[in-house]
Amino acid sequence: MKSLGSFRRKFAPWNDPQAKPFIAIENVTKRFGDFTAVDDLSLNIYNREFFALLGASGCGKSTLLRMLAGFETPTSGRILIDGQDMSGIPPYKRPVNMMFQSYALFPHMTVEGNIAFGLKQDGMPKNEIEARVAEMLKLVKLEQFAKRKPHQLSGGQRQRVALARCVAKRPKVLLLDEPLGALDKKLREETQFELMDLQMKLGLTFVIVTHDQEEAMTMSDRIAVMDKGKVKQVATPAEVYEAPNSKFVADFIGNVNMFEGTVTAAQDGKINIDIAADKMTIRTDATRDCSVGQTVGFAIRPEKIRLSRKEPANSSVNAAYGELYDIAYFGDMTVFHVQLENGRIIKAASLNAVRTVEDPLGYEDMVWVNFDTDAGILLTA
Amino acid sequence: MQKLIGSVTSRLVISVPYLWLLIFFLVPFLIVLKISLSQVATAIPPYTPVLDITAGIRSLFNGISQFTWENYVWLVEDPLYYKAYISSLVIAAVSTVLTLIIGYPIAYGMARAPASIRPTLLMLVILPFWTSFLIRVYAWIGILKPEGLLNQFLMWANVIDTPLNILNTHTAIFIGIVYSYLPFLVLPIYSALEKMDYSLVEAAEDLGCPPLMAFWKITFPLSMPGVIAGCFLVFIPATGEFVIPDLLGGSSTLMIGKTLWSEFFSNRDWPVSSAVAVVLLLLLVVPIVLFQRSEAKAQESEK
Amino acid sequence: MNTTWSRFNIASLVLGFAFLYLPIVLLVVYSFNESRLVTVWAGFSTKWYVSLFNNQAFIDAAWVTIRVGLISATFATILGTLGALAMTRYTRFRGRMLFSAMIYAPLVMPEVITGLSLLLLFVAIGLDRGILTVTLAHITFSMCFVAVVVQSRLVTFDRSLEEAAMDLGATPVTTFFKVTLPVILPAVVSGWMLAFTLSLDDLVISSFTSGPGATTLPMRIYSQVRLGVTPEINAACTILIAIVAVGVIIASIANKRREVNRARDEQAAARN
């Protein structure tokens, strides 16, 4: 059976109609004066899920997270955590802990003191606190830094202290606000996997806010793509990438060639879309209901487009001839910009699967681009 | 050439203010120290010996041999002086605590105000500081007098039926010091609180700490540098305060600044007033050094 | 963060500012009192201002104060700015500890000590007490305030601006006048204003260091206050308050306007 993406996911409670959501966000709206930060938003997040809220800055994702933590009160709607209505429950009584974007480590306390802080608030006996702190320090590999103050630590170490501090209380849900935002690229990639391991090991529910789609794709079970206070799509990373439900999501996630046109023929589960602006016709699988005459969008990812010097076998369908206009070499792959005869520029990417290439493509070469009828995404929204 | 100009200018930049302060700040202290070891005399200037460097080394040594501890002995023997010192320190300490109790909520309220109105609030706190100290103290006389505005108001409101006697008491001095020095305390605390990352308080609450507790465990400790600086800025000058005890404290209150003033202007006893100043300075050396330490530390952490 | 701007905060601000401003407001109000008794309101009158302007001693004192203020503020600003430069730019020179101690100490030093010690210096070097000695004394204590104000601006100054100027061929002196000074100018100006008001307000140090013919306005007011509270003093105080208030308000409006212009320019630039 065919499936989206390149791997199979075992954990998928959202497909199970019996599963009860762990966090239920029901019709939540948050306004600041005239500005609506979160607009009638509903979401279900399941136990042990790694859930990402993804969007550009100002889309309302941080406000939503702060409402989960209890720092903001919804203007309307309600939030349930583990079946309990959270309205009126202050942050310090909620079964969630948050890792702040700035880490918010207490500068006047040691690493130990920071980690023990939340435990002391619960009135945990002293020896248990010590044991838990030691356990946390070991978990984040900071045993020898216990007595240091936050300013004596590197950025990565601070991030781990912040993580240990909010994990120490064994919360039901961990909220992470741009947890890797302050780290450099290399460290960020390492830490992504550390976070995933930790989440698995502790069996926690993670809700992470990020503007970095790569981060969201790598780590999370599901992603909610947000824009202007609304959720545009909630789905697994593979679905969001390979089957976006709207032009916005297709455009927001990854690279894409976007077309708009009118359906001219529908037959045998395939349709023809006439792209008037570029004077061309695209033939694609009718993955969504549409009728002749309807205006639809069509998106195709650069890596789904083939490039060749030779004319492809069936050049009457989804093929065009053009000139290589720009080449961007990324190491693992190369992105070619091809200017078609009608003036339209198409992005096509190819994986650099081998180190040496016989007769490589170069600027101003004339090439064919073509793709299969199941390679692109039909968009009706 | 360029380098030479650079080094000449840098030397000028340092040496001009340096020399000025040496001559007009440090040397005067040495002179005070010297005169505190001299004897009072009916002459101009009213003390002996007068050291005249132009008269040669021999006479200089002669002069030094005439130095006397008499003035300091006098300070110890006459209870008026040590009572005045103790009373000054106590009044300054009490006023500092009162100023802190009144000033901290103001600084906190300012720091938590919407960012758009913070500059205005800041200016409102600084503005009274620009008006004359003397005027601000004077304004309280009319308020605190037995027939003054405060008593008029309280009697009109039927809170009291006989006027309170506030002017010429310690209470009046406390009010005067708190009023005059409030901005000195509010500003450093405000700047410490304003710099503080509010997410620290949120983090504490998130970890199960109720708001009041979060204030004690996070906000207050982090505002400590401001509290310390502010308290020194009130305590040190208040100890040597003259205008407030003179105008609000009346004749019965003892404060060392007032004692020094009357010793100098009324008794014309320059050596004793110098000795009073030297001892006052010695008392204040510890807080002044601590204050500078904390300022230097604050500057280091800014960098 | 509206949740934290609670009723308690508003109440403490309102009470705090009432405490700070009520005495001054009352003082100003009662300067317009008809009655000779300061505390009994008997109708509006400006007669105390008239009598003040006919009081030659007050006028003379005002002149002395303004002259001392202008001269001492100017010198204090120059010396204080140099001191701030020395403190921030040359972190290593002999006696730097002493230097910074001498900058900070006058900020908290009881005025009676500063006043007494300066007087004794002037006597020792045989300088006759008068306007000159008062001015010298005022320069000395206010330069430290200027130094602290300017220093706080210099600490955040971007040194690469100066390096860029020198890289483009400016000498250190040219760099200072063409680059550094214009950037720190607002701090220098507010330093000057601070020095001027400190001089305008000072009583204790002036009393020690002045002599015949150099009575400043606060000294004049003080000697009157000792004789009792009169509406005439209220009027004199009101004038002093008005001068300072107008100065501060003009400065802050100018500042605000500059900021608004800047914000508008930046917005315009962003649109282009």
Short mmCIF file of N, CA and C in Angstrom, two decimals, chain A residues 66 71 91-92 96-98 100 102 104-108 118 121 165 169, chain B residues 197 199-200 202-211 213 217-218 221-222:
data_model
loop_
_atom_site.label_atom_id
_atom_site.label_comp_id
_atom_site.label_asym_id
_atom_site.label_seq_id
_atom_site.Cartn_x
_atom_site.Cartn_y
_atom_site.Cartn_z
N ARG A 66 1.21 30.16 25.95
CA ARG A 66 1.10 30.86 27.23
C ARG A 66 -0.27 30.65 27.87
N PHE A 71 -0.41 31.75 31.69
CA PHE A 71 0.03 33.15 31.79
C PHE A 71 -0.96 34.10 31.11
N PRO A 91 -1.01 29.59 36.97
CA PRO A 91 0.12 28.83 36.43
C PRO A 91 0.73 27.88 37.46
N TYR A 92 0.80 28.36 38.74
CA TYR A 92 1.51 27.56 39.72
C TYR A 92 0.72 26.36 40.21
N VAL A 96 1.42 21.46 34.16
CA VAL A 96 2.29 21.63 32.99
C VAL A 96 3.50 22.45 33.42
N ASN A 97 4.60 22.28 32.73
CA ASN A 97 5.76 23.13 32.95
C ASN A 97 6.25 23.63 31.62
N MET A 98 6.85 24.82 31.69
CA MET A 98 7.22 25.48 30.44
C MET A 98 8.71 25.73 30.41
N PHE A 100 11.21 28.27 28.80
CA PHE A 100 11.09 29.58 28.18
C PHE A 100 12.11 29.76 27.07
N SER A 102 13.87 32.32 26.54
CA SER A 102 15.09 32.91 27.11
C SER A 102 15.68 31.99 28.18
N ALA A 104 14.99 31.66 31.05
CA ALA A 104 14.55 32.21 32.34
C ALA A 104 15.19 31.47 33.51
N LEU A 105 16.49 31.22 33.41
CA LEU A 105 17.19 30.61 34.56
C LEU A 105 17.38 31.68 35.61
N PHE A 106 17.17 31.32 36.89
CA PHE A 106 17.31 32.31 37.96
C PHE A 106 18.79 32.63 38.14
N PRO A 107 19.19 33.87 37.86
CA PRO A 107 20.63 34.17 37.84
C PRO A 107 21.28 34.13 39.21
N HIS A 108 20.46 34.23 40.28
CA HIS A 108 21.06 34.24 41.61
C HIS A 108 21.08 32.87 42.25
N GLY A 118 11.44 24.11 41.67
CA GLY A 118 10.06 23.65 41.54
C GLY A 118 9.71 22.56 42.54
N GLN A 121 8.87 23.95 45.87
CA GLN A 121 7.53 24.53 45.91
C GLN A 121 6.50 23.47 46.24
N ARG A 165 15.21 21.65 34.63
CA ARG A 165 14.39 22.31 35.63
C ARG A 165 12.91 22.02 35.42
N LYS A 169 9.98 18.28 37.73
CA LYS A 169 8.71 18.16 38.44
C LYS A 169 7.83 17.06 37.88
N ASP B 197 14.28 40.32 33.66
CA ASP B 197 13.50 39.61 32.67
C ASP B 197 12.23 39.07 33.36
N SER B 199 10.12 37.03 32.48
CA SER B 199 9.86 35.60 32.33
C SER B 199 10.42 34.80 33.50
N LEU B 200 11.36 35.40 34.27
CA LEU B 200 11.86 34.71 35.46
C LEU B 200 10.73 34.50 36.47
N GLU B 202 7.56 34.45 35.71
CA GLU B 202 6.65 33.48 35.10
C GLU B 202 7.19 32.07 35.27
N ALA B 203 8.51 31.93 35.12
CA ALA B 203 9.11 30.60 35.28
C ALA B 203 8.88 30.10 36.70
N ALA B 204 9.04 30.99 37.69
CA ALA B 204 8.84 30.59 39.08
C ALA B 204 7.40 30.15 39.29
N GLU B 205 6.46 30.93 38.74
CA GLU B 205 5.06 30.56 38.90
C GLU B 205 4.77 29.24 38.20
N ASP B 206 5.38 29.08 37.04
CA ASP B 206 5.19 27.86 36.27
C ASP B 206 5.67 26.65 37.06
N LEU B 207 6.72 26.86 37.89
CA LEU B 207 7.27 25.77 38.67
C LEU B 207 6.53 25.60 40.00
N GLY B 208 5.40 26.28 40.15
CA GLY B 208 4.57 26.02 41.31
C GLY B 208 4.67 27.05 42.41
N CYS B 209 5.21 28.23 42.11
CA CYS B 209 5.44 29.24 43.13
C CYS B 209 4.33 30.29 43.05
N PRO B 210 3.55 30.50 44.12
CA PRO B 210 2.50 31.52 44.07
C PRO B 210 3.11 32.92 43.95
N PRO B 211 2.36 33.90 43.45
CA PRO B 211 2.93 35.22 43.11
C PRO B 211 3.70 35.90 44.24
N MET B 213 5.17 34.61 46.83
CA MET B 213 6.37 33.83 47.06
C MET B 213 7.37 34.10 45.94
N LYS B 217 11.20 35.23 46.36
CA LYS B 217 12.30 34.35 45.97
C LYS B 217 13.04 34.84 44.73
N ILE B 218 12.34 35.55 43.86
CA ILE B 218 12.97 35.93 42.59
C ILE B 218 13.12 37.45 42.48
N PRO B 221 15.26 39.33 45.53
CA PRO B 221 16.71 39.10 45.48
C PRO B 221 17.37 39.75 44.26
N LEU B 222 16.67 39.72 43.12
CA LEU B 222 17.28 40.27 41.91
C LEU B 222 17.30 41.80 41.94
#
